[in-house]
JSON list of C-alpha atoms in Angstrom, two decimals:
[
{"chain": "A", "resi": 113, "resn": "UNK", "atom": "CA", "xyz": [-9.84, 45.77, -9.72]},
{"chain": "A", "resi": 114, "resn": "UNK", "atom": "CA", "xyz": [-9.34, 42.63, -7.66]},
{"chain": "A", "resi": 115, "resn": "UNK", "atom": "CA", "xyz": [-9.77, 42.64, -3.89]},
{"chain": "A", "resi": 116, "resn": "UNK", "atom": "CA", "xyz": [-7.01, 40.62, -2.26]},
{"chain": "A", "resi": 117, "resn": "UNK", "atom": "CA", "xyz": [-7.38, 39.51, 1.34]},
{"chain": "A", "resi": 118, "resn": "UNK", "atom": "CA", "xyz": [-4.39, 39.59, 3.62]},
{"chain": "A", "resi": 119, "resn": "UNK", "atom": "CA", "xyz": [-2.55, 36.28, 3.56]},
{"chain": "A", "resi": 120, "resn": "UNK", "atom": "CA", "xyz": [-3.60, 33.87, 6.26]},
{"chain": "A", "resi": 121, "resn": "UNK", "atom": "CA", "xyz": [-1.34, 31.67, 8.31]},
{"chain": "A", "resi": 122, "resn": "UNK", "atom": "CA", "xyz": [1.21, 29.71, 6.33]},
{"chain": "A", "resi": 123, "resn": "UNK", "atom": "CA", "xyz": [0.40, 25.99, 6.00]},
{"chain": "A", "resi": 124, "resn": "UNK", "atom": "CA", "xyz": [2.58, 23.46, 7.67]},
{"chain": "A", "resi": 125, "resn": "UNK", "atom": "CA", "xyz": [4.38, 21.01, 5.43]},
{"chain": "A", "resi": 126, "resn": "UNK", "atom": "CA", "xyz": [2.10, 18.34, 3.95]},
{"chain": "A", "resi": 127, "resn": "UNK", "atom": "CA", "xyz": [2.29, 14.89, 5.43]},
{"chain": "A", "resi": 128, "resn": "UNK", "atom": "CA", "xyz": [1.01, 11.50, 4.26]},
{"chain": "A", "resi": 129, "resn": "UNK", "atom": "CA", "xyz": [-2.42, 10.68, 5.61]},
{"chain": "A", "resi": 130, "resn": "UNK", "atom": "CA", "xyz": [-5.35, 8.34, 5.12]},
{"chain": "A", "resi": 131, "resn": "UNK", "atom": "CA", "xyz": [-8.90, 9.52, 4.36]},
{"chain": "A", "resi": 132, "resn": "UNK", "atom": "CA", "xyz": [-11.62, 7.28, 5.77]},
{"chain": "A", "resi": 133, "resn": "UNK", "atom": "CA", "xyz": [-15.09, 7.75, 4.30]},
{"chain": "A", "resi": 134, "resn": "UNK", "atom": "CA", "xyz": [-18.08, 6.00, 5.83]},
{"chain": "A", "resi": 135, "resn": "UNK", "atom": "CA", "xyz": [-21.39, 6.11, 3.93]},
{"chain": "A", "resi": 136, "resn": "UNK", "atom": "CA", "xyz": [-24.55, 5.37, 5.90]},
{"chain": "A", "resi": 137, "resn": "UNK", "atom": "CA", "xyz": [-28.22, 6.29, 5.67]},
{"chain": "A", "resi": 138, "resn": "UNK", "atom": "CA", "xyz": [-29.33, 9.39, 7.53]},
{"chain": "A", "resi": 139, "resn": "UNK", "atom": "CA", "xyz": [-31.96, 7.38, 9.43]},
{"chain": "A", "resi": 140, "resn": "UNK", "atom": "CA", "xyz": [-29.43, 4.76, 10.60]},
{"chain": "A", "resi": 141, "resn": "UNK", "atom": "CA", "xyz": [-29.10, 4.90, 14.38]},
{"chain": "A", "resi": 142, "resn": "UNK", "atom": "CA", "xyz": [-26.91, 3.61, 17.18]},
{"chain": "A", "resi": 143, "resn": "UNK", "atom": "CA", "xyz": [-28.74, 3.47, 20.53]},
{"chain": "A", "resi": 144, "resn": "UNK", "atom": "CA", "xyz": [-31.24, 6.19, 19.52]},
{"chain": "A", "resi": 145, "resn": "UNK", "atom": "CA", "xyz": [-28.51, 8.51, 18.19]},
{"chain": "A", "resi": 146, "resn": "UNK", "atom": "CA", "xyz": [-27.87, 9.13, 14.48]},
{"chain": "A", "resi": 147, "resn": "UNK", "atom": "CA", "xyz": [-25.14, 6.71, 13.37]},
{"chain": "A", "resi": 148, "resn": "UNK", "atom": "CA", "xyz": [-23.20, 9.44, 11.56]},
{"chain": "A", "resi": 149, "resn": "UNK", "atom": "CA", "xyz": [-23.10, 11.47, 14.81]},
{"chain": "A", "resi": 150, "resn": "UNK", "atom": "CA", "xyz": [-21.89, 8.45, 16.77]},
{"chain": "A", "resi": 151, "resn": "UNK", "atom": "CA", "xyz": [-19.04, 7.96, 14.27]},
{"chain": "A", "resi": 152, "resn": "UNK", "atom": "CA", "xyz": [-18.01, 11.65, 14.48]},
{"chain": "A", "resi": 153, "resn": "UNK", "atom": "CA", "xyz": [-18.10, 11.60, 18.30]},
{"chain": "A", "resi": 154, "resn": "UNK", "atom": "CA", "xyz": [-16.12, 8.36, 18.49]},
{"chain": "A", "resi": 155, "resn": "UNK", "atom": "CA", "xyz": [-13.53, 9.76, 16.08]},
{"chain": "A", "resi": 156, "resn": "UNK", "atom": "CA", "xyz": [-13.14, 12.78, 18.37]},
{"chain": "A", "resi": 157, "resn": "UNK", "atom": "CA", "xyz": [-12.88, 10.57, 21.45]},
{"chain": "A", "resi": 158, "resn": "UNK", "atom": "CA", "xyz": [-10.21, 8.51, 19.65]},
{"chain": "A", "resi": 159, "resn": "UNK", "atom": "CA", "xyz": [-8.19, 11.69, 19.17]},
{"chain": "A", "resi": 160, "resn": "UNK", "atom": "CA", "xyz": [-8.34, 11.68, 15.38]},
{"chain": "A", "resi": 161, "resn": "UNK", "atom": "CA", "xyz": [-7.37, 14.90, 13.59]},
{"chain": "A", "resi": 162, "resn": "UNK", "atom": "CA", "xyz": [-10.88, 15.66, 12.33]},
{"chain": "A", "resi": 163, "resn": "UNK", "atom": "CA", "xyz": [-14.19, 14.29, 11.13]},
{"chain": "A", "resi": 164, "resn": "UNK", "atom": "CA", "xyz": [-17.14, 15.80, 9.27]},
{"chain": "A", "resi": 165, "resn": "UNK", "atom": "CA", "xyz": [-20.53, 14.47, 8.21]},
{"chain": "A", "resi": 166, "resn": "UNK", "atom": "CA", "xyz": [-21.97, 15.47, 4.82]},
{"chain": "A", "resi": 167, "resn": "UNK", "atom": "CA", "xyz": [-25.61, 14.92, 3.83]},
{"chain": "A", "resi": 168, "resn": "UNK", "atom": "CA", "xyz": [-26.10, 13.74, 0.27]},
{"chain": "A", "resi": 169, "resn": "UNK", "atom": "CA", "xyz": [-28.83, 15.08, -1.98]},
{"chain": "A", "resi": 170, "resn": "UNK", "atom": "CA", "xyz": [-29.26, 11.86, -3.93]},
{"chain": "A", "resi": 171, "resn": "UNK", "atom": "CA", "xyz": [-27.80, 8.36, -3.97]},
{"chain": "A", "resi": 172, "resn": "UNK", "atom": "CA", "xyz": [-28.31, 4.62, -3.94]},
{"chain": "A", "resi": 173, "resn": "UNK", "atom": "CA", "xyz": [-26.70, 1.70, -2.19]},
{"chain": "A", "resi": 174, "resn": "UNK", "atom": "CA", "xyz": [-26.82, -2.07, -2.10]},
{"chain": "A", "resi": 175, "resn": "UNK", "atom": "CA", "xyz": [-30.57, -2.17, -2.85]},
{"chain": "A", "resi": 176, "resn": "UNK", "atom": "CA", "xyz": [-30.13, 0.03, -5.97]},
{"chain": "A", "resi": 177, "resn": "UNK", "atom": "CA", "xyz": [-33.12, 2.06, -4.78]},
{"chain": "A", "resi": 178, "resn": "UNK", "atom": "CA", "xyz": [-32.49, 5.75, -5.46]},
{"chain": "A", "resi": 179, "resn": "UNK", "atom": "CA", "xyz": [-33.02, 8.10, -2.52]},
{"chain": "A", "resi": 180, "resn": "UNK", "atom": "CA", "xyz": [-33.38, 11.79, -3.31]},
{"chain": "A", "resi": 181, "resn": "UNK", "atom": "CA", "xyz": [-34.37, 15.05, -1.64]},
{"chain": "A", "resi": 182, "resn": "UNK", "atom": "CA", "xyz": [-36.31, 16.29, -4.68]},
{"chain": "A", "resi": 183, "resn": "UNK", "atom": "CA", "xyz": [-39.69, 17.77, -3.85]},
{"chain": "A", "resi": 184, "resn": "UNK", "atom": "CA", "xyz": [-41.76, 14.94, -5.35]},
{"chain": "A", "resi": 185, "resn": "UNK", "atom": "CA", "xyz": [-39.82, 12.29, -3.48]},
{"chain": "A", "resi": 186, "resn": "UNK", "atom": "CA", "xyz": [-40.85, 11.11, -0.02]},
{"chain": "A", "resi": 187, "resn": "UNK", "atom": "CA", "xyz": [-37.42, 9.63, 0.72]},
{"chain": "A", "resi": 188, "resn": "UNK", "atom": "CA", "xyz": [-36.02, 10.41, 4.12]},
{"chain": "A", "resi": 189, "resn": "UNK", "atom": "CA", "xyz": [-33.17, 7.92, 3.79]},
{"chain": "A", "resi": 190, "resn": "UNK", "atom": "CA", "xyz": [-30.60, 10.17, 2.15]},
{"chain": "A", "resi": 191, "resn": "UNK", "atom": "CA", "xyz": [-26.94, 9.16, 2.21]},
{"chain": "A", "resi": 192, "resn": "UNK", "atom": "CA", "xyz": [-24.59, 10.68, 4.77]},
{"chain": "A", "resi": 193, "resn": "UNK", "atom": "CA", "xyz": [-20.82, 10.51, 4.28]},
{"chain": "A", "resi": 194, "resn": "UNK", "atom": "CA", "xyz": [-18.57, 10.82, 7.33]},
{"chain": "A", "resi": 195, "resn": "UNK", "atom": "CA", "xyz": [-15.03, 11.79, 6.36]},
{"chain": "A", "resi": 196, "resn": "UNK", "atom": "CA", "xyz": [-12.10, 11.35, 8.74]},
{"chain": "A", "resi": 197, "resn": "UNK", "atom": "CA", "xyz": [-8.49, 12.26, 7.96]},
{"chain": "A", "resi": 198, "resn": "UNK", "atom": "CA", "xyz": [-5.43, 11.39, 10.04]},
{"chain": "A", "resi": 199, "resn": "UNK", "atom": "CA", "xyz": [-2.28, 9.31, 9.81]},
{"chain": "A", "resi": 200, "resn": "UNK", "atom": "CA", "xyz": [-2.71, 5.81, 8.41]},
{"chain": "A", "resi": 201, "resn": "UNK", "atom": "CA", "xyz": [-1.82, 4.25, 11.76]},
{"chain": "A", "resi": 202, "resn": "UNK", "atom": "CA", "xyz": [-4.45, 6.24, 13.67]},
{"chain": "A", "resi": 203, "resn": "UNK", "atom": "CA", "xyz": [-7.20, 5.70, 11.08]},
{"chain": "A", "resi": 204, "resn": "UNK", "atom": "CA", "xyz": [-6.56, 1.95, 10.92]},
{"chain": "A", "resi": 205, "resn": "UNK", "atom": "CA", "xyz": [-6.64, 1.77, 14.73]},
{"chain": "A", "resi": 206, "resn": "UNK", "atom": "CA", "xyz": [-10.15, 3.30, 14.55]},
{"chain": "A", "resi": 207, "resn": "UNK", "atom": "CA", "xyz": [-11.51, 0.63, 12.14]},
{"chain": "A", "resi": 208, "resn": "UNK", "atom": "CA", "xyz": [-12.52, -1.90, 14.86]},
{"chain": "A", "resi": 209, "resn": "UNK", "atom": "CA", "xyz": [-15.02, 0.64, 16.21]},
{"chain": "A", "resi": 210, "resn": "UNK", "atom": "CA", "xyz": [-16.64, 0.79, 12.77]},
{"chain": "A", "resi": 211, "resn": "UNK", "atom": "CA", "xyz": [-16.96, -3.00, 12.71]},
{"chain": "A", "resi": 212, "resn": "UNK", "atom": "CA", "xyz": [-19.24, -2.72, 15.72]},
{"chain": "A", "resi": 213, "resn": "UNK", "atom": "CA", "xyz": [-21.16, 0.33, 14.47]},
{"chain": "A", "resi": 214, "resn": "UNK", "atom": "CA", "xyz": [-21.73, -0.92, 10.92]},
{"chain": "A", "resi": 215, "resn": "UNK", "atom": "CA", "xyz": [-23.09, -4.37, 11.78]},
{"chain": "A", "resi": 216, "resn": "UNK", "atom": "CA", "xyz": [-26.38, -3.24, 10.19]},
{"chain": "A", "resi": 217, "resn": "UNK", "atom": "CA", "xyz": [-24.68, -2.13, 6.96]},
{"chain": "A", "resi": 218, "resn": "UNK", "atom": "CA", "xyz": [-22.61, 0.68, 5.55]},
{"chain": "A", "resi": 219, "resn": "UNK", "atom": "CA", "xyz": [-19.72, 1.32, 3.20]},
{"chain": "A", "resi": 220, "resn": "UNK", "atom": "CA", "xyz": [-16.17, 2.24, 4.18]},
{"chain": "A", "resi": 221, "resn": "UNK", "atom": "CA", "xyz": [-13.48, 3.47, 1.80]},
{"chain": "A", "resi": 222, "resn": "UNK", "atom": "CA", "xyz": [-9.84, 4.26, 2.56]},
{"chain": "A", "resi": 223, "resn": "UNK", "atom": "CA", "xyz": [-7.84, 6.60, 0.34]},
{"chain": "A", "resi": 224, "resn": "UNK", "atom": "CA", "xyz": [-4.25, 7.78, 0.71]},
{"chain": "A", "resi": 225, "resn": "UNK", "atom": "CA", "xyz": [-4.02, 11.56, 0.74]},
{"chain": "A", "resi": 226, "resn": "UNK", "atom": "CA", "xyz": [-1.80, 14.41, 1.83]},
{"chain": "A", "resi": 227, "resn": "UNK", "atom": "CA", "xyz": [-2.75, 16.36, 4.93]},
{"chain": "A", "resi": 228, "resn": "UNK", "atom": "CA", "xyz": [-1.87, 20.06, 5.11]},
{"chain": "A", "resi": 229, "resn": "UNK", "atom": "CA", "xyz": [-2.95, 21.75, 8.32]},
{"chain": "A", "resi": 230, "resn": "UNK", "atom": "CA", "xyz": [-3.82, 25.44, 8.32]},
{"chain": "A", "resi": 231, "resn": "UNK", "atom": "CA", "xyz": [-3.75, 26.59, 11.91]},
{"chain": "A", "resi": 232, "resn": "UNK", "atom": "CA", "xyz": [-6.05, 29.39, 13.06]},
{"chain": "A", "resi": 233, "resn": "UNK", "atom": "CA", "xyz": [-5.22, 31.90, 15.74]},
{"chain": "A", "resi": 234, "resn": "UNK", "atom": "CA", "xyz": [-5.41, 31.04, 19.42]},
{"chain": "A", "resi": 235, "resn": "UNK", "atom": "CA", "xyz": [-8.83, 32.76, 19.70]},
{"chain": "A", "resi": 236, "resn": "UNK", "atom": "CA", "xyz": [-10.30, 30.28, 17.19]},
{"chain": "A", "resi": 237, "resn": "UNK", "atom": "CA", "xyz": [-10.75, 32.77, 14.34]},
{"chain": "A", "resi": 238, "resn": "UNK", "atom": "CA", "xyz": [-9.18, 32.42, 10.94]},
{"chain": "A", "resi": 239, "resn": "UNK", "atom": "CA", "xyz": [-6.32, 34.69, 10.06]},
{"chain": "A", "resi": 240, "resn": "UNK", "atom": "CA", "xyz": [-7.41, 38.04, 8.65]},
{"chain": "A", "resi": 241, "resn": "UNK", "atom": "CA", "xyz": [-11.10, 37.60, 9.48]},
{"chain": "A", "resi": 242, "resn": "UNK", "atom": "CA", "xyz": [-13.23, 37.87, 12.55]},
{"chain": "A", "resi": 243, "resn": "UNK", "atom": "CA", "xyz": [-11.13, 40.59, 14.11]},
{"chain": "A", "resi": 244, "resn": "UNK", "atom": "CA", "xyz": [-12.83, 42.83, 16.57]},
{"chain": "A", "resi": 245, "resn": "UNK", "atom": "CA", "xyz": [-11.80, 46.43, 17.14]}
]
């Protein structure tokens, strides 16, 4: 027997968007603040639709030196990817801020994508979950 959850809110129609991915090292900083956090906070201040930072478990960059979180490794310079999605116009308007922030190095990719927004309820909970009786 399969347990089916009640359907959540219907998605709005998909719209063209641009996904910006910024890859930096987790120890990279901007004025004593983690660089990935500065990018997320600036994206929010710029009014972009959303931004998230993801910590990598292993990777390498321009130096070809592999950084990993495996137990025998002492690396603390794991990769962090910050992903931002919004309209192409809004993402491209944000790029000059990255020019300033990434003067010490980093990688930026831009990918066309489709954005489908699932809106939660006004109380901030997802549809069908988090209800209180």
